[in-house]
Amino acid sequence: MSTNSRAYDIWLRKPEEAQQLLEQKRADLDGDGLSLLSWLVLTNERDDRKAEQIAQQAIAAGGDTRFATAALAEVFKWRGDYGRASQIIRQAREKYPTIPWYALTLADVLKDGGWMDDAETILESVVNDSQLRRHALKRLSKWAVDRGDKPRALKYQTELIALAPDYLVYASDYTLLASLRMEAGDPAGARDILQRGASIYPRNQQIRQMLHQHFGETPPEKAPNIPPVDERAVGARRIPIKTKMITLRTGILPIIQEATQGMLQPDDILALSESPASAGQGRMIPLEMITPEGMAKQLSKFVGKIGPLHSPAGMQGAILEAGRTKVLLGAAAGAAGKLVGKRGWFYRVAGPGAAMIDDVAAALPPHDHHLLFGPGRPDKLSEDLSAALGCHVCVVDANHLTGAWVVGASKGVDRKWVENVLSDNPAGNEDEQTPIVLIRKV
């Protein structure tokens, strides 16, 4: 197996080894190898100058340079040079015209650079693309709200809600559209939207409050899959904390320090959601960098209509994370499990890394067209954050359907106790942007 092939086979699950392989043969690498090396340098070392140099060499050498494009664009965004970043992405979009996801990447960069008209023009040109429609509508609506263009926001938000019951449409999308309709003098339309939202999200408090406040209605509340945690019974307060977006650019620690300044005590446990942790480590891949192979395309057909691995790109992510052998064995185990009415056998065999993959449903813009993988070395990450913050830290994968799973923790954390405390996921399951929950024993 060539150096390039070996590095591309292991770069996600063994990034340091892949980088070392490529560094040893750097003088002989073609554009493909240099391209991957530039991404590994950026995400492993956070060395923007070295990553830029290697990415430029990769692009000059030609070949498949999508990793170099992503690395170079990220470098220029770090430096606030959105003009150069957008130029790089435009060139990649021209080189790879069959990859639709570059439109979202380009629109986000243009928006960050202040070129809103250009960004919206890009989104409007792809708004009818079935893969991009939800993402484009979400952005167009939010941007219109941000600048006070309520009629435009109403138009795009109405089109977004029309995609429901798509599981990518959140409860907050219903409340936003209801508010826009109320402001437009359409209370009947607002009521209809809230009622539809309540039928899909029967426990969402904002939807319920709006229905009660404006229309005197109290919709029936469905019992949750997991009962609410009684804080007195578990002996702990759970305090969700809103933060800025955690990205590769920001890292993890600075965002947590800013959000928790003056709050932390030595006996506290800070629970960090696994997806933001992965984003801060660079353990996420724009979908334009994923090329599903035949195996991924075939296996994804048997997963179902929802979940990270239901798409070929998601299944390819599992192959990158776990390797082909484990994924094939996991697929066989999953099929056997279905025959006897058991679920989860795929992940037991494929491993925890495959289980922690999140797709576009689990991320907020601009990460909503990325695959997010589980955090790298979560125990070490927890220990490092604990030493810097002066309290206990754990990394948690939680949702309202299956409960909480502590995937990494600093010394002294009772993992089972934390899983019980966070079983109903107080951080929320949608776009709350509360990636950390402070657990304080009482």
Short mmCIF file of C-alpha atoms in Angstrom, two decimals:
data_model
loop_
_atom_site.label_atom_id
_atom_site.label_comp_id
_atom_site.label_asym_id
_atom_site.label_seq_id
_atom_site.Cartn_x
_atom_site.Cartn_y
_atom_site.Cartn_z
CA MET A 1 0.00 0.00 0.00
CA SER A 2 1.39 3.40 -0.98
CA THR A 3 2.06 6.15 1.55
CA ASN A 4 -0.89 8.13 0.24
CA SER A 5 -3.25 5.17 0.42
CA ARG A 6 -2.18 4.21 3.93
CA ALA A 7 -2.49 7.80 5.17
CA TYR A 8 -5.93 8.26 3.62
CA ASP A 9 -7.03 4.95 5.17
CA ILE A 10 -6.10 5.90 8.75
CA TRP A 11 -6.00 9.71 8.88
CA LEU A 12 -9.20 10.09 10.91
CA ARG A 13 -8.74 7.35 13.50
CA LYS A 14 -4.93 7.69 13.69
CA PRO A 15 -4.21 11.29 12.64
CA GLU A 16 -0.77 11.55 14.26
CA GLU A 17 0.40 8.35 12.55
CA ALA A 18 -0.98 9.51 9.21
CA GLN A 19 0.75 12.86 9.52
CA GLN A 20 4.03 11.18 10.42
CA LEU A 21 3.80 8.91 7.37
CA LEU A 22 3.24 11.87 5.08
CA GLU A 23 5.91 14.04 6.71
CA GLN A 24 8.51 11.30 6.16
CA LYS A 25 7.75 11.22 2.42
CA ARG A 26 6.92 14.91 2.02
CA ALA A 27 9.51 15.55 -0.69
CA ASP A 28 7.95 12.82 -2.86
CA LEU A 29 4.26 13.54 -2.23
CA ASP A 30 1.88 14.44 -5.04
CA GLY A 31 -0.97 16.92 -4.73
CA ASP A 32 -3.25 14.37 -3.04
CA GLY A 33 -0.76 13.57 -0.29
CA LEU A 34 0.19 17.20 0.29
CA SER A 35 -3.48 18.11 0.44
CA LEU A 36 -4.19 15.68 3.27
CA LEU A 37 -0.99 16.68 5.05
CA SER A 38 -2.03 20.34 5.07
CA TRP A 39 -5.32 19.43 6.79
CA LEU A 40 -3.58 17.25 9.37
CA VAL A 41 -1.07 20.00 10.17
CA LEU A 42 -3.89 22.48 10.67
CA THR A 43 -6.05 20.23 12.86
CA ASN A 44 -3.30 18.42 14.79
CA GLU A 45 -0.77 21.21 15.27
CA ARG A 46 -2.96 24.29 14.67
CA ASP A 47 0.03 25.64 12.73
CA ASP A 48 -1.62 27.95 10.21
CA ARG A 49 1.58 29.07 8.48
CA LYS A 50 2.85 25.56 7.89
CA ALA A 51 -0.61 24.41 6.80
CA GLU A 52 -0.86 27.32 4.35
CA GLN A 53 2.52 26.54 2.81
CA ILE A 54 1.72 22.87 2.28
CA ALA A 55 -1.80 23.61 0.99
CA GLN A 56 -0.42 26.04 -1.60
CA GLN A 57 2.06 23.39 -2.74
CA ALA A 58 -0.76 20.86 -3.02
CA ILE A 59 -2.93 23.12 -5.15
CA ALA A 60 0.03 23.92 -7.41
CA ALA A 61 0.71 20.20 -7.83
CA GLY A 62 -2.90 19.42 -8.76
CA GLY A 63 -4.81 16.22 -8.11
CA ASP A 64 -7.57 15.87 -5.53
CA THR A 65 -6.96 18.96 -3.39
CA ARG A 66 -10.24 19.27 -1.46
CA PHE A 67 -8.42 18.91 1.87
CA ALA A 68 -5.99 21.65 0.88
CA THR A 69 -8.87 23.90 -0.14
CA ALA A 70 -10.56 23.40 3.23
CA ALA A 71 -7.31 23.98 5.13
CA LEU A 72 -6.41 27.09 3.16
CA ALA A 73 -9.87 28.61 3.43
CA GLU A 74 -9.85 27.96 7.19
CA VAL A 75 -6.44 29.60 7.54
CA PHE A 76 -7.63 32.77 5.80
CA LYS A 77 -10.80 32.82 7.92
CA TRP A 78 -8.64 32.61 11.06
CA ARG A 79 -6.83 35.72 9.85
CA GLY A 80 -10.01 37.57 8.94
CA ASP A 81 -9.12 37.55 5.24
CA TYR A 82 -12.55 36.51 3.99
CA GLY A 83 -11.82 37.78 0.49
CA ARG A 84 -8.98 35.29 0.03
CA ALA A 85 -11.02 32.54 1.68
CA SER A 86 -13.96 33.09 -0.65
CA GLN A 87 -11.63 33.16 -3.67
CA ILE A 88 -10.19 29.77 -2.69
CA ILE A 89 -13.66 28.27 -2.27
CA ARG A 90 -14.88 29.70 -5.59
CA GLN A 91 -11.94 28.05 -7.34
CA ALA A 92 -12.72 24.73 -5.67
CA ARG A 93 -16.38 25.05 -6.62
CA GLU A 94 -15.38 25.51 -10.24
CA LYS A 95 -13.00 22.55 -10.07
CA TYR A 96 -15.62 20.26 -8.50
CA PRO A 97 -18.94 21.37 -10.04
CA THR A 98 -20.77 18.18 -9.01
CA ILE A 99 -20.23 18.80 -5.29
CA PRO A 100 -23.16 20.95 -4.09
CA TRP A 101 -21.90 21.66 -0.54
CA TYR A 102 -19.40 24.31 -1.65
CA ALA A 103 -22.35 26.66 -2.09
CA LEU A 104 -23.02 26.67 1.66
CA THR A 105 -19.35 27.04 2.53
CA LEU A 106 -19.02 29.97 0.15
CA ALA A 107 -22.20 31.66 1.37
CA ASP A 108 -21.07 31.41 5.01
CA VAL A 109 -17.68 32.94 4.22
CA LEU A 110 -19.25 35.78 2.23
CA LYS A 111 -21.66 36.45 5.09
CA ASP A 112 -18.81 36.54 7.62
CA GLY A 113 -16.97 38.94 5.35
CA GLY A 114 -19.96 41.31 5.21
CA TRP A 115 -20.98 40.57 1.61
CA MET A 116 -24.57 39.70 2.47
CA ASP A 117 -26.03 40.37 -0.98
CA ASP A 118 -23.54 38.00 -2.59
CA ALA A 119 -24.13 35.38 0.09
CA GLU A 120 -27.88 35.49 -0.39
CA THR A 121 -27.52 35.34 -4.16
CA ILE A 122 -25.53 32.10 -3.78
CA LEU A 123 -28.19 30.59 -1.50
CA GLU A 124 -31.07 31.66 -3.71
CA SER A 125 -29.39 29.94 -6.64
CA VAL A 126 -29.40 26.59 -4.80
CA VAL A 127 -32.54 26.88 -2.67
CA ASN A 128 -34.37 24.31 -4.80
CA ASP A 129 -31.59 21.74 -4.57
CA SER A 130 -33.02 18.88 -2.48
CA GLN A 131 -29.77 18.40 -0.55
CA LEU A 132 -29.29 22.08 0.22
CA ARG A 133 -32.84 23.39 0.57
CA ARG A 134 -33.21 23.10 4.35
CA HIS A 135 -29.78 24.65 4.94
CA ALA A 136 -30.36 27.50 2.50
CA LEU A 137 -33.82 28.34 3.84
CA LYS A 138 -32.56 28.32 7.44
CA ARG A 139 -29.85 30.83 6.59
CA LEU A 140 -31.98 33.07 4.38
CA SER A 141 -34.68 33.31 7.04
CA LYS A 142 -32.30 33.99 9.93
CA TRP A 143 -30.33 36.59 8.03
CA ALA A 144 -33.54 38.38 7.07
CA VAL A 145 -34.65 38.40 10.74
CA ASP A 146 -31.26 39.74 11.83
CA ARG A 147 -31.56 42.76 9.57
CA GLY A 148 -35.25 43.35 10.28
CA ASP A 149 -36.65 42.28 6.91
CA LYS A 150 -39.74 40.56 8.33
CA PRO A 151 -41.60 39.96 5.02
CA ARG A 152 -38.57 38.19 3.56
CA ALA A 153 -38.07 36.21 6.76
CA LEU A 154 -41.76 35.20 6.72
CA LYS A 155 -41.45 33.93 3.15
CA TYR A 156 -38.41 31.75 3.78
CA GLN A 157 -39.50 30.54 7.22
CA THR A 158 -42.84 29.44 5.76
CA GLU A 159 -40.99 27.43 3.12
CA LEU A 160 -38.74 25.90 5.80
CA ILE A 161 -41.68 24.75 7.93
CA ALA A 162 -43.27 23.24 4.83
CA LEU A 163 -40.45 20.66 4.94
CA ALA A 164 -41.77 19.31 8.26
CA PRO A 165 -42.07 16.72 9.67
CA ASP A 166 -38.48 16.64 8.47
CA TYR A 167 -36.51 15.94 11.64
CA LEU A 168 -34.13 18.78 10.75
CA VAL A 169 -36.85 21.39 11.42
CA TYR A 170 -36.63 22.42 15.07
CA ALA A 171 -39.27 23.54 17.58
CA SER A 172 -37.72 27.02 17.52
CA ASP A 173 -38.50 27.19 13.79
CA TYR A 174 -42.21 26.89 14.60
CA THR A 175 -42.12 29.59 17.28
CA LEU A 176 -40.21 31.93 14.98
CA LEU A 177 -42.74 31.50 12.17
CA ALA A 178 -45.64 31.96 14.60
CA SER A 179 -44.10 35.22 15.83
CA LEU A 180 -43.57 36.44 12.27
CA ARG A 181 -47.20 35.66 11.40
CA MET A 182 -48.45 37.46 14.53
CA GLU A 183 -46.42 40.54 13.57
CA ALA A 184 -47.82 40.34 10.03
CA GLY A 185 -51.38 40.47 11.41
CA ASP A 186 -52.16 36.80 10.82
CA PRO A 187 -53.10 35.33 14.23
CA ALA A 188 -55.02 32.44 12.66
CA GLY A 189 -51.92 31.45 10.72
CA ALA A 190 -49.79 31.75 13.88
CA ARG A 191 -52.21 29.52 15.78
CA ASP A 192 -52.12 26.90 13.03
CA ILE A 193 -48.30 26.85 13.07
CA LEU A 194 -48.17 26.52 16.86
CA GLN A 195 -50.70 23.70 16.82
CA ARG A 196 -48.66 21.88 14.18
CA GLY A 197 -45.52 22.46 16.23
CA ALA A 198 -47.20 21.13 19.37
CA SER A 199 -48.19 17.94 17.54
CA ILE A 200 -44.51 17.26 16.76
CA TYR A 201 -42.95 18.76 19.91
CA PRO A 202 -45.65 18.22 22.55
CA ARG A 203 -43.29 18.98 25.45
CA ASN A 204 -41.70 22.16 24.09
CA GLN A 205 -42.39 24.84 26.66
CA GLN A 206 -42.10 27.85 24.34
CA ILE A 207 -44.69 26.44 21.93
CA ARG A 208 -47.00 25.62 24.82
CA GLN A 209 -46.58 29.05 26.40
CA MET A 210 -47.32 30.86 23.13
CA LEU A 211 -50.46 28.80 22.56
CA HIS A 212 -51.65 29.52 26.09
CA GLN A 213 -50.72 33.21 26.09
CA HIS A 214 -52.16 34.16 22.71
CA PHE A 215 -54.98 31.65 22.24
CA GLY A 216 -55.80 30.28 25.69
CA GLU A 217 -55.01 26.74 24.60
CA THR A 218 -53.18 24.06 26.56
CA PRO A 219 -52.23 21.18 24.26
CA PRO A 220 -51.91 17.68 25.73
CA GLU A 221 -48.41 16.95 26.94
CA LYS A 222 -46.88 13.65 25.89
CA ALA A 223 -44.90 11.73 28.48
CA PRO A 224 -41.16 11.87 27.72
CA ASN A 225 -39.13 8.81 26.81
CA ILE A 226 -36.94 9.47 29.83
CA PRO A 227 -38.57 10.93 32.99
CA PRO A 228 -37.33 14.35 34.13
CA VAL A 229 -34.54 14.15 36.68
CA ASP A 230 -35.47 15.25 40.20
CA GLU A 231 -32.52 17.43 41.26
CA ARG A 232 -33.32 16.95 44.94
CA ALA A 233 -33.34 13.18 44.53
CA VAL A 234 -29.95 13.08 42.79
CA GLY A 235 -28.51 15.79 45.03
CA ALA A 236 -27.28 18.11 42.32
CA ARG A 237 -28.18 21.27 40.47
CA ARG A 238 -27.80 21.17 36.68
CA ILE A 239 -27.02 24.55 35.13
CA PRO A 240 -26.95 24.67 31.29
CA ILE A 241 -24.62 27.45 30.14
CA LYS A 242 -24.96 29.20 26.79
CA THR A 243 -21.71 29.84 24.95
CA LYS A 244 -20.39 31.15 21.70
CA MET A 245 -19.94 28.58 18.95
CA ILE A 246 -17.01 26.24 19.56
CA THR A 247 -15.05 25.76 16.36
CA LEU A 248 -11.61 24.62 15.25
CA ARG A 249 -10.72 28.31 15.08
CA THR A 250 -11.76 29.11 18.66
CA GLY A 251 -10.66 25.92 20.36
CA ILE A 252 -12.50 24.63 23.42
CA LEU A 253 -10.88 26.10 26.52
CA PRO A 254 -11.18 29.84 25.67
CA ILE A 255 -14.92 29.53 25.01
CA ILE A 256 -15.55 27.66 28.28
CA GLN A 257 -13.43 30.09 30.29
CA GLU A 258 -15.32 33.06 28.89
CA ALA A 259 -18.73 31.52 29.56
CA THR A 260 -17.96 30.33 33.10
CA GLN A 261 -15.82 33.19 34.40
CA GLY A 262 -16.25 33.47 38.17
CA MET A 263 -18.70 30.55 38.35
CA LEU A 264 -16.65 27.40 38.87
CA GLN A 265 -15.92 25.77 42.22
CA PRO A 266 -13.42 22.96 42.87
CA ASP A 267 -16.11 20.32 43.51
CA ASP A 268 -18.15 21.21 40.42
CA ILE A 269 -18.38 18.85 37.46
CA LEU A 270 -18.41 20.57 34.09
CA ALA A 271 -20.09 18.35 31.48
CA LEU A 272 -19.13 19.18 27.90
CA SER A 273 -21.22 17.86 25.00
CA GLU A 274 -19.25 15.58 22.73
CA SER A 275 -20.10 17.28 19.42
CA PRO A 276 -18.84 20.76 20.40
CA ALA A 277 -15.77 19.05 21.88
CA SER A 278 -15.16 17.39 18.52
CA ALA A 279 -15.69 20.66 16.66
CA GLY A 280 -13.07 22.37 18.82
CA GLN A 281 -10.61 19.56 18.07
CA GLY A 282 -11.22 19.71 14.33
CA ARG A 283 -12.87 16.27 14.43
CA MET A 284 -15.38 17.29 11.80
CA ILE A 285 -15.35 17.16 8.03
CA PRO A 286 -17.19 19.39 5.56
CA LEU A 287 -19.33 17.17 3.36
CA GLU A 288 -17.52 18.43 0.27
CA MET A 289 -14.51 16.42 1.51
CA ILE A 290 -16.43 13.13 1.77
CA THR A 291 -16.48 10.76 -1.22
CA PRO A 292 -18.77 7.80 -0.43
CA GLU A 293 -17.43 4.54 -1.86
CA GLY A 294 -19.59 1.68 -3.11
CA MET A 295 -19.61 -0.07 0.25
CA ALA A 296 -20.93 3.03 2.02
CA LYS A 297 -23.62 3.55 -0.60
CA GLN A 298 -24.88 -0.01 -0.26
CA LEU A 299 -24.79 -0.28 3.54
CA SER A 300 -26.52 3.07 4.08
CA LYS A 301 -29.61 1.69 2.31
CA PHE A 302 -30.28 -0.64 5.24
CA VAL A 303 -30.06 1.90 8.06
CA GLY A 304 -33.46 3.61 7.80
CA LYS A 305 -34.58 7.16 7.07
CA ILE A 306 -33.00 8.96 10.01
CA GLY A 307 -29.75 8.82 11.94
CA PRO A 308 -26.19 9.76 11.03
CA LEU A 309 -25.49 6.63 9.00
CA HIS A 310 -28.61 6.72 6.84
CA SER A 311 -26.74 8.68 4.17
CA PRO A 312 -23.81 7.38 2.10
CA ALA A 313 -21.66 10.23 3.46
CA GLY A 314 -22.50 9.25 7.04
CA MET A 315 -21.68 5.60 6.39
CA GLN A 316 -18.42 6.64 4.74
CA GLY A 317 -17.67 8.50 7.95
CA ALA A 318 -18.14 5.26 9.90
CA ILE A 319 -15.68 3.57 7.53
CA LEU A 320 -13.15 6.36 8.08
CA GLU A 321 -13.62 6.13 11.84
CA ALA A 322 -13.80 2.37 12.40
CA GLY A 323 -12.28 0.86 9.27
CA ARG A 324 -13.90 -1.31 6.60
CA THR A 325 -13.56 -4.60 8.48
CA LYS A 326 -15.32 -3.40 11.63
CA VAL A 327 -18.07 -1.72 9.62
CA LEU A 328 -18.71 -4.89 7.60
CA LEU A 329 -18.78 -7.01 10.74
CA GLY A 330 -21.01 -4.42 12.41
CA ALA A 331 -23.41 -4.50 9.47
CA ALA A 332 -23.62 -8.28 9.71
CA ALA A 333 -24.23 -8.04 13.45
CA GLY A 334 -26.87 -5.38 12.91
CA ALA A 335 -28.68 -7.55 10.39
CA ALA A 336 -28.61 -10.49 12.80
CA GLY A 337 -29.90 -8.25 15.57
CA LYS A 338 -32.88 -7.19 13.48
CA LEU A 339 -33.83 -10.81 12.95
CA VAL A 340 -34.15 -11.34 16.72
CA GLY A 341 -35.58 -7.91 17.50
CA LYS A 342 -32.42 -6.44 19.04
CA ARG A 343 -31.05 -3.00 18.26
CA GLY A 344 -27.58 -1.50 18.54
CA TRP A 345 -25.55 -4.54 17.54
CA PHE A 346 -23.94 -2.62 14.67
CA TYR A 347 -22.40 -0.12 17.09
CA ARG A 348 -21.32 -2.79 19.56
CA VAL A 349 -19.17 -4.33 16.86
CA ALA A 350 -18.16 -1.22 14.88
CA GLY A 351 -17.16 0.49 18.13
CA PRO A 352 -17.95 3.66 20.10
CA GLY A 353 -16.39 5.91 17.47
CA ALA A 354 -19.05 4.92 14.95
CA ALA A 355 -21.75 5.40 17.59
CA MET A 356 -20.66 9.00 18.24
CA ILE A 357 -20.84 10.16 14.63
CA ASP A 358 -23.30 13.03 14.23
CA ASP A 359 -24.66 14.23 10.91
CA VAL A 360 -26.16 17.53 9.78
CA ALA A 361 -29.17 17.06 12.06
CA ALA A 362 -27.02 17.53 15.12
CA ALA A 363 -25.23 20.76 14.23
CA LEU A 364 -25.95 24.46 13.95
CA PRO A 365 -24.85 26.58 10.99
CA PRO A 366 -22.12 26.80 9.83
CA HIS A 367 -21.46 23.22 10.97
CA ASP A 368 -24.73 21.90 9.57
CA HIS A 369 -23.08 20.50 6.45
CA HIS A 370 -20.36 18.61 8.25
CA LEU A 371 -19.92 15.14 9.68
CA LEU A 372 -18.94 15.33 13.34
CA PHE A 373 -17.00 12.48 14.88
CA GLY A 374 -16.49 11.60 18.51
CA PRO A 375 -13.83 13.61 20.35
CA GLY A 376 -10.27 12.37 20.19
CA ARG A 377 -8.90 10.94 23.46
CA PRO A 378 -11.81 12.23 25.58
CA ASP A 379 -10.21 11.16 28.88
CA LYS A 380 -7.09 13.21 28.16
CA LEU A 381 -9.22 16.12 26.95
CA SER A 382 -11.17 16.01 30.22
CA GLU A 383 -7.97 15.92 32.29
CA ASP A 384 -6.47 18.85 30.38
CA LEU A 385 -9.62 20.95 30.75
CA SER A 386 -9.88 20.01 34.44
CA ALA A 387 -6.33 21.19 35.11
CA ALA A 388 -7.00 24.49 33.35
CA LEU A 389 -10.44 25.16 34.87
CA GLY A 390 -9.85 23.95 38.42
CA CYS A 391 -12.86 21.61 38.58
CA HIS A 392 -13.87 18.14 37.44
CA VAL A 393 -14.68 17.71 33.74
CA CYS A 394 -16.39 15.05 31.67
CA VAL A 395 -17.39 14.72 28.02
CA VAL A 396 -20.96 13.51 27.55
CA ASP A 397 -23.03 12.20 24.66
CA ALA A 398 -26.67 12.79 25.65
CA ASN A 399 -30.08 12.97 24.05
CA HIS A 400 -33.70 12.77 25.12
CA LEU A 401 -34.26 9.33 23.58
CA THR A 402 -31.43 7.19 24.94
CA GLY A 403 -30.10 9.15 27.92
CA ALA A 404 -26.52 10.12 28.73
CA TRP A 405 -23.19 8.41 28.12
CA VAL A 406 -19.95 9.69 29.66
CA VAL A 407 -17.37 9.08 26.95
CA GLY A 408 -14.48 10.65 28.85
CA ALA A 409 -13.83 12.06 32.31
CA SER A 410 -11.16 13.47 34.58
CA LYS A 411 -10.10 11.56 37.68
CA GLY A 412 -12.62 11.51 40.49
CA VAL A 413 -15.75 11.69 38.31
CA ASP A 414 -18.37 9.04 39.06
CA ARG A 415 -19.43 8.30 35.50
CA LYS A 416 -22.56 6.32 36.34
CA TRP A 417 -23.76 9.03 38.70
CA VAL A 418 -23.23 11.73 36.05
CA GLU A 419 -25.11 9.62 33.49
CA ASN A 420 -28.02 9.41 35.92
CA VAL A 421 -27.92 13.15 36.65
CA LEU A 422 -27.90 14.06 32.95
CA SER A 423 -30.19 11.28 31.70
CA ASP A 424 -32.91 13.72 30.54
CA ASN A 425 -30.32 15.89 28.76
CA PRO A 426 -30.85 19.30 30.43
CA ALA A 427 -28.62 20.88 27.76
CA GLY A 428 -31.41 20.37 25.20
CA ASN A 429 -31.67 18.42 21.99
CA GLU A 430 -31.85 21.10 19.31
CA ASP A 431 -30.43 24.60 18.81
CA GLU A 432 -30.18 25.78 22.42
CA GLN A 433 -26.40 26.37 22.05
CA THR A 434 -25.72 25.23 25.63
CA PRO A 435 -22.79 22.84 25.09
CA ILE A 436 -21.84 22.78 28.77
CA VAL A 437 -23.82 21.87 31.86
CA LEU A 438 -22.47 22.75 35.28
CA ILE A 439 -23.25 20.01 37.84
CA ARG A 440 -23.08 21.26 41.40
CA LYS A 441 -23.69 18.83 44.25
CA VAL A 442 -26.06 20.05 46.96
#
